[in-house]
mmCIF file of C-alpha atoms and ligand atoms in Angstrom:
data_model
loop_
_atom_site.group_PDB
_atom_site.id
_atom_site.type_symbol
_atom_site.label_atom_id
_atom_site.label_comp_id
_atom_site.label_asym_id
_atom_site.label_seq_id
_atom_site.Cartn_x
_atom_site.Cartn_y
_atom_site.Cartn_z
ATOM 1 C CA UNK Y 1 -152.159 11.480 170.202
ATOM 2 C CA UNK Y 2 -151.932 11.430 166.800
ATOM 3 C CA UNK Y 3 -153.258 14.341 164.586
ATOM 4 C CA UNK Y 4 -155.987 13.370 161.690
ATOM 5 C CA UNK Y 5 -154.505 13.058 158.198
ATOM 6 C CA UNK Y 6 -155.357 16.573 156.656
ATOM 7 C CA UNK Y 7 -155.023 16.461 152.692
ATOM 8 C CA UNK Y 8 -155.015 20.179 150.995
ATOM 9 C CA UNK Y 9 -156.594 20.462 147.154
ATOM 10 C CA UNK Y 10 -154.767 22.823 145.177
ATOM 11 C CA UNK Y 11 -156.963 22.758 142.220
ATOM 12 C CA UNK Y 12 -156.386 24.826 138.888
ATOM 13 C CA UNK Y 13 -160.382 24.369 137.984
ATOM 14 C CA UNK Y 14 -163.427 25.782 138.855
ATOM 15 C CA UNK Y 15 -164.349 22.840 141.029
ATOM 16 C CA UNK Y 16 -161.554 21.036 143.076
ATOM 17 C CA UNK Y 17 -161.725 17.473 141.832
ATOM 18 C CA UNK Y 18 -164.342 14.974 143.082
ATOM 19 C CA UNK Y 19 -162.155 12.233 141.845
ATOM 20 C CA UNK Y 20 -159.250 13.409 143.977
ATOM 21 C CA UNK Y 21 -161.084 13.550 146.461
ATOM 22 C CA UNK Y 22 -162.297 10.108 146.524
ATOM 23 C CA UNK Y 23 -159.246 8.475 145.799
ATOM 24 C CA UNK Y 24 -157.749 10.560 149.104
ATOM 25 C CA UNK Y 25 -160.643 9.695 150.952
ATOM 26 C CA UNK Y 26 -160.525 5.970 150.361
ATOM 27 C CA UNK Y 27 -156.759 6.056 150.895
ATOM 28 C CA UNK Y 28 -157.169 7.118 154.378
ATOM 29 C CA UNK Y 29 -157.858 11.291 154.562
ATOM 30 C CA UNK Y 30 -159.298 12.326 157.434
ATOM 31 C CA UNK Y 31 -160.242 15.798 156.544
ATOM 32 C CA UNK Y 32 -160.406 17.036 153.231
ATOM 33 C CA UNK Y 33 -159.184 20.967 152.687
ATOM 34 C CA UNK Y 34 -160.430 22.141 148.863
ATOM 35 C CA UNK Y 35 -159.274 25.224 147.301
ATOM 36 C CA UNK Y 36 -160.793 25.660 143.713
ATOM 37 C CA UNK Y 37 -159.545 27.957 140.625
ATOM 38 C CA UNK Y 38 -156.146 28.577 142.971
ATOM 39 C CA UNK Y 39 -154.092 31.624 141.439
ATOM 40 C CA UNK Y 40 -150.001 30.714 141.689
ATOM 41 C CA UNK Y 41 -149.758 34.249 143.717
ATOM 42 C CA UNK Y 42 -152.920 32.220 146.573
ATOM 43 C CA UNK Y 43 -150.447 29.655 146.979
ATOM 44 C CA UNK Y 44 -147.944 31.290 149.436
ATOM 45 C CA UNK Y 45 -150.808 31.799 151.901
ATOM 46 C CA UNK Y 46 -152.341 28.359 151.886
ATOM 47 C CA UNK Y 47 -149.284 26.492 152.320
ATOM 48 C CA UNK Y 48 -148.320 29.253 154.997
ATOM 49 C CA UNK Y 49 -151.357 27.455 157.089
ATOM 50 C CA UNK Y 50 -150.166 24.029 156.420
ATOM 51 C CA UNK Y 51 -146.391 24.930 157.170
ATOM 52 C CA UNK Y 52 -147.114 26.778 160.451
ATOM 53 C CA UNK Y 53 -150.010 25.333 162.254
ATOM 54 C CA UNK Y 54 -148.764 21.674 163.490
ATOM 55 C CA UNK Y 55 -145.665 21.345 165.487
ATOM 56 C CA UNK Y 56 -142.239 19.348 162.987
ATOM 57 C CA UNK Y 57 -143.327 16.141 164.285
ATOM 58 C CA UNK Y 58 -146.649 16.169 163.414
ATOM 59 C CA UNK Y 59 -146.240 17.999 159.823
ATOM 60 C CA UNK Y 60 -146.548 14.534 158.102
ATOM 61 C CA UNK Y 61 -150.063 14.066 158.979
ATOM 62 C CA UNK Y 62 -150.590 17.286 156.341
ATOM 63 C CA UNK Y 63 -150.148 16.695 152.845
ATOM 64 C CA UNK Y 64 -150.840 18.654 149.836
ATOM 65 C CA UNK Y 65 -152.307 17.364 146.343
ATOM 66 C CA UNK Y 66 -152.371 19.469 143.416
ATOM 67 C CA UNK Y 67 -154.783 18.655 140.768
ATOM 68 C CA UNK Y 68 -156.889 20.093 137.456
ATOM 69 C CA UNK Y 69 -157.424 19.726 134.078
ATOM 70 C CA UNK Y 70 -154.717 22.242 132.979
ATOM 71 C CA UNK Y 71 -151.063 20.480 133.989
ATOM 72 C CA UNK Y 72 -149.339 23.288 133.006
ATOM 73 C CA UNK Y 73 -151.018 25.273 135.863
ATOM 74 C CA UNK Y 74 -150.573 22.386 138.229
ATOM 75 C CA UNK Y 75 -146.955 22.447 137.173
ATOM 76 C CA UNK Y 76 -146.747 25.886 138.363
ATOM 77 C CA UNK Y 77 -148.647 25.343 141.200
ATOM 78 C CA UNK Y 78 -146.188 22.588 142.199
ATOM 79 C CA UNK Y 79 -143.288 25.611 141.872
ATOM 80 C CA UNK Y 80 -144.763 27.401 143.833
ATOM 81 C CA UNK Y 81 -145.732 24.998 146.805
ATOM 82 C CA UNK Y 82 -142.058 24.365 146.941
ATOM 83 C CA UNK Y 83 -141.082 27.427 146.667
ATOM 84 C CA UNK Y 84 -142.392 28.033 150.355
ATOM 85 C CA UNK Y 85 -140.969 25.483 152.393
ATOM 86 C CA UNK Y 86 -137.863 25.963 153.962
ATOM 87 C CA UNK Y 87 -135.914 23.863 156.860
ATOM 88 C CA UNK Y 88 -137.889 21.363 158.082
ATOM 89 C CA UNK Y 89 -141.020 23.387 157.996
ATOM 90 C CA UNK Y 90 -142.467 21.452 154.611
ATOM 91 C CA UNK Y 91 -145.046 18.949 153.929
ATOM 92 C CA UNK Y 92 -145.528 16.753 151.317
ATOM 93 C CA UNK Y 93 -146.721 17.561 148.116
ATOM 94 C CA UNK Y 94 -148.326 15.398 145.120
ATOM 95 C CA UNK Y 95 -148.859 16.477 141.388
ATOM 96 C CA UNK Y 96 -151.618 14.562 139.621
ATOM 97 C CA UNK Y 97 -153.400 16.967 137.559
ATOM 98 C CA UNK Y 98 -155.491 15.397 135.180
ATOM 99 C CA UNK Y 99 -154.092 12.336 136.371
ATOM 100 C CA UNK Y 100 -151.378 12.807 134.136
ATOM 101 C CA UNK Y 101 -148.605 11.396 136.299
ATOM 102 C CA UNK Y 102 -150.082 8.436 137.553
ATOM 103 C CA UNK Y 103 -151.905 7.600 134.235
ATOM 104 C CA UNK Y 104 -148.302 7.861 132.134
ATOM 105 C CA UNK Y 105 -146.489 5.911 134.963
ATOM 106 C CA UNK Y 106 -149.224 3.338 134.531
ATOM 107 C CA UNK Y 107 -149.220 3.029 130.716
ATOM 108 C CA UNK Y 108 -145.382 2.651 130.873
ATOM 109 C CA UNK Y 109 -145.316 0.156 133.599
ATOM 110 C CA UNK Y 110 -147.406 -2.071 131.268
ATOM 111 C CA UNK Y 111 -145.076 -1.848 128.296
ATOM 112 C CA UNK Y 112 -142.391 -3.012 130.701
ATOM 113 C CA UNK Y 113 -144.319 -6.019 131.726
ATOM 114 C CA UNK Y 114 -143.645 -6.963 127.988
ATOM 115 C CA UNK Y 115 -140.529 -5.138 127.019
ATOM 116 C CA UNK Y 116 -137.357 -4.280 129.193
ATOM 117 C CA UNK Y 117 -137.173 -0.749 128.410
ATOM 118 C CA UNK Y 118 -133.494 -0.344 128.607
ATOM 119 C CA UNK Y 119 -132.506 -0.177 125.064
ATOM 120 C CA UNK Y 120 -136.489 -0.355 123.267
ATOM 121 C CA UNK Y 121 -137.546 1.672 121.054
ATOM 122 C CA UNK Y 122 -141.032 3.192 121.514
ATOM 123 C CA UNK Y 123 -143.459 5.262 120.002
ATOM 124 C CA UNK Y 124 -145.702 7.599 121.660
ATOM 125 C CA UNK Y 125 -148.586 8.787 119.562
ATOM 126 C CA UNK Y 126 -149.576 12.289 120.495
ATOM 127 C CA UNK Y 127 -146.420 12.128 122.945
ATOM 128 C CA UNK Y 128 -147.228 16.585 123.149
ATOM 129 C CA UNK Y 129 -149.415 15.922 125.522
ATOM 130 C CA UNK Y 130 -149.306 16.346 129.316
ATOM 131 C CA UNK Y 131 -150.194 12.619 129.530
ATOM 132 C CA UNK Y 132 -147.792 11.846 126.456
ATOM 133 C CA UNK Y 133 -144.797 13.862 127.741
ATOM 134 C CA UNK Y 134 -144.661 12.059 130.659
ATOM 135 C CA UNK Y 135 -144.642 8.899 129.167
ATOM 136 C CA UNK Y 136 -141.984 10.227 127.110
ATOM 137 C CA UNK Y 137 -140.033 11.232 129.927
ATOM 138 C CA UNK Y 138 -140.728 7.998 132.049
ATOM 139 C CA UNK Y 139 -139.445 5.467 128.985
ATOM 140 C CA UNK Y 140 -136.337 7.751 128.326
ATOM 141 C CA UNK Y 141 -135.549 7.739 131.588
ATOM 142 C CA UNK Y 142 -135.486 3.726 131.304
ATOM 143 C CA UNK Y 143 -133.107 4.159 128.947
ATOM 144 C CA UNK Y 144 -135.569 4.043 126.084
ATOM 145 C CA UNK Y 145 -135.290 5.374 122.457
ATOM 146 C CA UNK Y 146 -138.573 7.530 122.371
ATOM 147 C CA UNK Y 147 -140.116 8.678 118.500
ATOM 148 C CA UNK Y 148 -142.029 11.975 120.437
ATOM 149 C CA UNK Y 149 -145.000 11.789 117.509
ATOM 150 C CA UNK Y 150 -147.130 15.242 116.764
ATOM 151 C CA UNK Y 151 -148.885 16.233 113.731
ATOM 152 C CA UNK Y 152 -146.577 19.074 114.287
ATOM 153 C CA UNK Y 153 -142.896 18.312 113.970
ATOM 154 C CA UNK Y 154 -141.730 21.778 115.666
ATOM 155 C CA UNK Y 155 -144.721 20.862 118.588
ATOM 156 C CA UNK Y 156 -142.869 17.617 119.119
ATOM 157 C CA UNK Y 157 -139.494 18.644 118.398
ATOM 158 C CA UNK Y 158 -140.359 21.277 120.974
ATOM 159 C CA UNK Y 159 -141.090 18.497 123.882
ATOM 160 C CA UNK Y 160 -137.716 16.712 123.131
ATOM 161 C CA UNK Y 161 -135.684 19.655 123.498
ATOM 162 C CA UNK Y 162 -137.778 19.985 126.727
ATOM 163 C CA UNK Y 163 -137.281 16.507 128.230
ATOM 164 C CA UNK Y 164 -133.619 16.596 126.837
ATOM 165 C CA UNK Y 165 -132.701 19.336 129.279
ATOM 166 C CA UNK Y 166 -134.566 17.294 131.843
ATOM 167 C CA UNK Y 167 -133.005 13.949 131.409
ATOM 168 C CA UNK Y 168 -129.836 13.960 130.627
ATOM 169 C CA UNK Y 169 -128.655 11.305 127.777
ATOM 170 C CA UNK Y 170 -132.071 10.964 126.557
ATOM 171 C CA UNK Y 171 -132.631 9.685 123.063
ATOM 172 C CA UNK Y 172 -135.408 11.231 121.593
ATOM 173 C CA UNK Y 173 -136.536 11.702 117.994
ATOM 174 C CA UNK Y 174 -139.380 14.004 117.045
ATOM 175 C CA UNK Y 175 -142.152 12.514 114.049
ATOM 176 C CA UNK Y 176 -144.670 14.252 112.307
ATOM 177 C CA UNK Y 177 -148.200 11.701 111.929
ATOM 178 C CA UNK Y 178 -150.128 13.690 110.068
ATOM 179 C CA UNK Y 179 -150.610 10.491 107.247
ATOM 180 C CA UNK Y 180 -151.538 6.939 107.472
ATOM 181 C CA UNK Y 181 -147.642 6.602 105.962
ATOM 182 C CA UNK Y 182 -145.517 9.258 108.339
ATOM 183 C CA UNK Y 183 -147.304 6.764 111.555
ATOM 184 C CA UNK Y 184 -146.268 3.799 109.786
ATOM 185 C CA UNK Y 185 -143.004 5.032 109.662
ATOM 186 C CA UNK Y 186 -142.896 6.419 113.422
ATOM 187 C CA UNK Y 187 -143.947 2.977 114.493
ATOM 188 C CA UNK Y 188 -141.465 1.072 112.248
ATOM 189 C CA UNK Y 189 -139.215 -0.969 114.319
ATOM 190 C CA UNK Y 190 -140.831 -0.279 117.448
ATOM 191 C CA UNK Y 191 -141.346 -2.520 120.131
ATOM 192 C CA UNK Y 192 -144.044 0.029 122.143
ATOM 193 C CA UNK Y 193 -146.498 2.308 121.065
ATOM 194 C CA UNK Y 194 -148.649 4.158 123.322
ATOM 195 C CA UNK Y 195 -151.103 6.314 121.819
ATOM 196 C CA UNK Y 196 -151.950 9.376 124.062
ATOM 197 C CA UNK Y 197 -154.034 11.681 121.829
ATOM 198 C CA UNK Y 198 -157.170 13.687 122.928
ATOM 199 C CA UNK Y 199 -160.675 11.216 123.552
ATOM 200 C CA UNK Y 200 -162.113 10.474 120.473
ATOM 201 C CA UNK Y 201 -159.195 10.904 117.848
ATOM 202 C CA UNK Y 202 -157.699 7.854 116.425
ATOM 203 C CA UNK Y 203 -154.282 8.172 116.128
ATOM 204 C CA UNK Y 204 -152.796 4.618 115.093
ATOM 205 C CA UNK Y 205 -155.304 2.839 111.966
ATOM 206 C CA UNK Y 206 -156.042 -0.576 111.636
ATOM 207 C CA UNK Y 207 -154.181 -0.082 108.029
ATOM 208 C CA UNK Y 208 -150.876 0.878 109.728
ATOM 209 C CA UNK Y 209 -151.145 -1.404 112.384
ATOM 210 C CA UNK Y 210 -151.187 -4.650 109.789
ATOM 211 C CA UNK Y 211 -147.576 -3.520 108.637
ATOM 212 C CA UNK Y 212 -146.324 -2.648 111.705
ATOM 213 C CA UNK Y 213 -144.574 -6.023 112.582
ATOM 214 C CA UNK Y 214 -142.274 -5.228 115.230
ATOM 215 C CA UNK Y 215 -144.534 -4.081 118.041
ATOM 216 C CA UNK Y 216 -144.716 -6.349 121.023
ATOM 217 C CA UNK Y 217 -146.993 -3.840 122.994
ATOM 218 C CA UNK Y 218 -149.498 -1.439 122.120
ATOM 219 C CA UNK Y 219 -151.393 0.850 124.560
ATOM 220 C CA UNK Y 220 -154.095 3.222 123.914
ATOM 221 C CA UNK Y 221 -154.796 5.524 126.976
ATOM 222 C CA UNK Y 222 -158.090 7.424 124.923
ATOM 223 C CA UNK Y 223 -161.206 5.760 126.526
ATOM 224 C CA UNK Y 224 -163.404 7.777 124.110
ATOM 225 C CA UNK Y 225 -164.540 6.459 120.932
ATOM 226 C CA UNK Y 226 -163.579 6.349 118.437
ATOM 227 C CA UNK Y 227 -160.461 4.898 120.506
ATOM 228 C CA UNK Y 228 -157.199 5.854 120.036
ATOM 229 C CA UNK Y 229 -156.082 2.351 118.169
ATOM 230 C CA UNK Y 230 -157.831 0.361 116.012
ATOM 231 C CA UNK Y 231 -158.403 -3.128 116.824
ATOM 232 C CA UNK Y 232 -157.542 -1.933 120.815
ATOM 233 C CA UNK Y 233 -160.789 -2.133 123.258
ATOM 234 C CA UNK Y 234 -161.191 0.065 126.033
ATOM 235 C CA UNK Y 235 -161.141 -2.819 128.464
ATOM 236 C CA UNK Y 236 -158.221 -4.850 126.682
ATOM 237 C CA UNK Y 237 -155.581 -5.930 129.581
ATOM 238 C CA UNK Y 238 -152.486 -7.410 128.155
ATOM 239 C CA UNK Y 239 -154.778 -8.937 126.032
ATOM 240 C CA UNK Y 240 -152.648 -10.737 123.106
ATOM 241 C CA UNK Y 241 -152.883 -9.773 119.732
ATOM 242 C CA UNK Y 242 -151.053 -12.206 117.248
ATOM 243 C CA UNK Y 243 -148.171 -11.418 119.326
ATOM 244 C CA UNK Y 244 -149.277 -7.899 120.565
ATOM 245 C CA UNK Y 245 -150.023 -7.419 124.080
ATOM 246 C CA UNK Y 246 -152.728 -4.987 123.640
ATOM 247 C CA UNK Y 247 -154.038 -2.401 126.760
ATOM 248 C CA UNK Y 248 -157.074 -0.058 126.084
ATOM 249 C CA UNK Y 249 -157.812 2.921 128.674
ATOM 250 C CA UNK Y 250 -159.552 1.391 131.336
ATOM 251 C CA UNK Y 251 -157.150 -1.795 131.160
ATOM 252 C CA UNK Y 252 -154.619 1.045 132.636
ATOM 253 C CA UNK Y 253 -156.733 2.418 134.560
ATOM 254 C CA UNK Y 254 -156.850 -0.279 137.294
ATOM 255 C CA UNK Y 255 -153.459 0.389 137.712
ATOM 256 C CA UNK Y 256 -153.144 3.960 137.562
ATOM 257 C CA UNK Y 257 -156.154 3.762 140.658
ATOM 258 C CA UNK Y 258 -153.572 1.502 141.902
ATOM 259 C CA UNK Y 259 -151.207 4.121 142.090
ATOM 260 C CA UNK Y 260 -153.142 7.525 142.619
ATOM 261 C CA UNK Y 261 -154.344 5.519 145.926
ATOM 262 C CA UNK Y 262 -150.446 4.627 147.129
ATOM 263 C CA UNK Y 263 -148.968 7.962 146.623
ATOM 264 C CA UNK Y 264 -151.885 8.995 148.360
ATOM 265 C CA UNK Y 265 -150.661 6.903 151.377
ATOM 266 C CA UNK Y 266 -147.013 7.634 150.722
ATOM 267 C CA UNK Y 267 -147.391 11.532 151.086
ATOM 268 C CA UNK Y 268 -148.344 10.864 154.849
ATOM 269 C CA UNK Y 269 -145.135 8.744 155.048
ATOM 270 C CA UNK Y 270 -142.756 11.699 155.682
ATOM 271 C CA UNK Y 271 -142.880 15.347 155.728
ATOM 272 C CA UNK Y 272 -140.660 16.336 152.878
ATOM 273 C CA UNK Y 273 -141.360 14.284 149.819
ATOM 274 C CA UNK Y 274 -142.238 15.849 145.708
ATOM 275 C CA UNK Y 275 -143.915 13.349 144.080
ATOM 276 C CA UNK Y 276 -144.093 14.284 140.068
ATOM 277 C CA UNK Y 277 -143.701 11.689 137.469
ATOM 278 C CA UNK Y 278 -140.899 9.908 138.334
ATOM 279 C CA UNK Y 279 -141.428 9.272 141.962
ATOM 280 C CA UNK Y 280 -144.959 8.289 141.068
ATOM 281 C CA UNK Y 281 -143.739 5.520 138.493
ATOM 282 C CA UNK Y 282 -141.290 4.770 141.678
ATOM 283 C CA UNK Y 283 -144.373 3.931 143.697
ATOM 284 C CA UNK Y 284 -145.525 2.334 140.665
ATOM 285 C CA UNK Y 285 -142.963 0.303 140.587
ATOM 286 C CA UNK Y 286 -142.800 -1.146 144.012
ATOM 287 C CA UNK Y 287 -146.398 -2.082 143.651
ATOM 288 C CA UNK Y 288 -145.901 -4.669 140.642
HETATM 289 P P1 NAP K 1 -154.836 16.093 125.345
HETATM 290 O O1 NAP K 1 -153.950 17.131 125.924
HETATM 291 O O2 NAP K 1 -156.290 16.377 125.219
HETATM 292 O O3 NAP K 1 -154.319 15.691 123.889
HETATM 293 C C1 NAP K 1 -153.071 15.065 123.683
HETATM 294 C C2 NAP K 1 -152.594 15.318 122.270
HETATM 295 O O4 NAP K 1 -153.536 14.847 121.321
HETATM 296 C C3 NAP K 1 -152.405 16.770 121.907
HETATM 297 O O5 NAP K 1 -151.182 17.271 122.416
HETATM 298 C C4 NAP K 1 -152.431 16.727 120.378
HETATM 299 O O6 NAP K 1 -151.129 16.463 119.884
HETATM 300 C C5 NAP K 1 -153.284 15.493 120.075
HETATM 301 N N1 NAP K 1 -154.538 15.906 119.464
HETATM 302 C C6 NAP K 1 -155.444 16.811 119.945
HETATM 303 N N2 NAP K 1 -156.473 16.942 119.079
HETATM 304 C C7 NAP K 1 -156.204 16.112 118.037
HETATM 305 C C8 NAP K 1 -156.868 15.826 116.812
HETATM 306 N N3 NAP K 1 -158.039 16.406 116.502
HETATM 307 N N4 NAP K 1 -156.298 14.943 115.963
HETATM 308 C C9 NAP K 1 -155.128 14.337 116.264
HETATM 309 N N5 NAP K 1 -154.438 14.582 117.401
HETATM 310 C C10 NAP K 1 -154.980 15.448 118.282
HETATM 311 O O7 NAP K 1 -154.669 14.716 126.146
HETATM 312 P P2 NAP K 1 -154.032 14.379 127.590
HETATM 313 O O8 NAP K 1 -154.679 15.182 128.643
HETATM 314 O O9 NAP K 1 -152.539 14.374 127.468
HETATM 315 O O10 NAP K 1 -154.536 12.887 127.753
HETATM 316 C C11 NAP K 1 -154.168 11.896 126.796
HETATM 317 C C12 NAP K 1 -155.214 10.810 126.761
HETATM 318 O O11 NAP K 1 -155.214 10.125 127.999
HETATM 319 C C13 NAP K 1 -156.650 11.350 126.565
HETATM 320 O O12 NAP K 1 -157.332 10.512 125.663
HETATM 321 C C14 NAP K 1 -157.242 11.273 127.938
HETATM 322 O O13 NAP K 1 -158.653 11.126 127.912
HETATM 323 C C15 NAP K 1 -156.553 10.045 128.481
HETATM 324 N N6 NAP K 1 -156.478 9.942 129.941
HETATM 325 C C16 NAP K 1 -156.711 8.708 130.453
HETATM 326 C C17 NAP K 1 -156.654 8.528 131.814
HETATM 327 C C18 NAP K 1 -156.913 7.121 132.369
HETATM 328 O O14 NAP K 1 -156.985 6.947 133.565
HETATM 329 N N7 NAP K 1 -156.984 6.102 131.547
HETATM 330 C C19 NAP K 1 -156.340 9.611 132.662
HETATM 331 C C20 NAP K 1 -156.046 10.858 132.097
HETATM 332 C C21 NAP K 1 -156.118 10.994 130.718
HETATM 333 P P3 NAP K 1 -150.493 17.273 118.631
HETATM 334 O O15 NAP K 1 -151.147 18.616 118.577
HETATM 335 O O16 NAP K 1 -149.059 17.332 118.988
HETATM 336 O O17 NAP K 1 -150.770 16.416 117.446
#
């Protein structure tokens, strides 16, 4: 008989996440395991009781999602899973905290709906972070030219030399947009910008956006007003600007649910699969 699907929350907050937990749930978990404000040295033990308790052959009906607001953390947390596996005794293992993987895989999946990536040239706005480095790392790995945009060059100089060790033959340029004029510039010539600053901040102005003629695509991932682009509503789905096709926050979002829900499925698909950003834009992928 088959075992029930048993997903583990490794969760970074206070609180494992409800949202998580309702995406897993609706994607077919049978039995939710939550383990809140998880330490990296916890880890070791609680994948210990997912690695040993089921026999090989039924290891793929355990699967372990790490989530929480902090991705760093997560990242860790991720290290650490992996760290414990060893022969086939492994299960698979997602990293979604604060939903930066399947939210970045989303937002550059809609600029290639409009753009073939190979060989653009894109901005990200606030590209420092978690949700913008990913969507750094996800268009350079399409062979992308990336402008990584911070109001601190070193901060954003900082994330290239990061994804640069990463991928390899990524072309990256770090931009400070600290003025109206240094964000005109980082957007000059682009055919993508996706602004990924905090909720509330907005990051490209409806000033800089009248004299920024080469954009094709624009995509603001903030769903907090003020939004993240002028001119961009929360809601906006390819909608066309005078040429722009223009996505707010919750225009990704379908897709990123889209997504979370899949890789969901996928982890009970096999025993031994990592998914992190690039797998999760692979799932991404096969969807559209
Ligand atoms: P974050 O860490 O809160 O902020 C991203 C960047 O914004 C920071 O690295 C910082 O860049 C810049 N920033 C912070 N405060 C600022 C300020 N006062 N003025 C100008 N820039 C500021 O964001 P995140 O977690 O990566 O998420 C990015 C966006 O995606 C957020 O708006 C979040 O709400 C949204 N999100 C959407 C979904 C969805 O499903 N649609 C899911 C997750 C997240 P510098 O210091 O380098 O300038």
């Amino acid at each position: 008989m088959t075992k029930p699907r048993i997903l583990i929350q490794l969760d970074s907050d206070p609180h494992a996440s409800v949202f998580d937990a309702v995406v897993a749930i609706d994607a077919g978990v049978e039995k939710l395991l939550q383990y809140a404000d998880v330490e990296p040295l916890e880890v070791r033990g609680l994948v210990h009781g997912a690695m040993f308790t089921r026999g090989v052959a039924d290891l793929r009906q355990t699967a372990i999602s790490i989530g929480g607001a902090n991705v760093a953390a997560g990242e860790e947390l991720l290290r650490r899973v992996t760290e414990c596996f060893f022969g086939p005794l492994r299960v698979s293992v997602l990293l979604d905290a604060n939903g930066a993987n399947t939210t970045a895989a989303a937002a550059v999946l809609a600029a290639g709906k409009h753009v073939a990536l190979s060989g653009a040239v894109a901005t990200v706005l606030a590209g420092t972070g978690p949700v913008g480095q990913r969507a750094v790392r996800l268009l350079a790995r399409q062979g992308a030219s990336v402008r990584v945009a911070s109001r601190t060059l070193e901060k954003a100089a900082h994330v290239c030399r990061e994804i640069e060790a990463r991928v390899p033959g990524a072309k990256l340029t770090p931009m400070k947009t600290t003025t109206d004029d240094e964000t005109a510039a980082a957007v000059e010539g682009a055919s993508i910008v996706i602004a990924a600053g905090a909720a509330g901040i907005e990051l490209l102005s409806a000033d800089v956006r009248k004299i920024s003629r080469s954009l094709k695509v624009a995509i603001d991932l903030n769903a907090v007003p003020p939004l993240g682009i002028a001119g961009v509503a929360a809601t906006d789905k390819a909608k066309d600007q005078s040429g722009v096709a223009c996505y707010g926050a919750l225009g990704v979002g379908g897709t990123k649910m889209k997504i979370h829900k899949a890789a969901i499925e996928q982890l009970f698909s096999a025993n031994d699969l990592v998914l992190d950003a690039e797998e999760v834009f692979a799932i991404g992928l096969a969807l559209s």
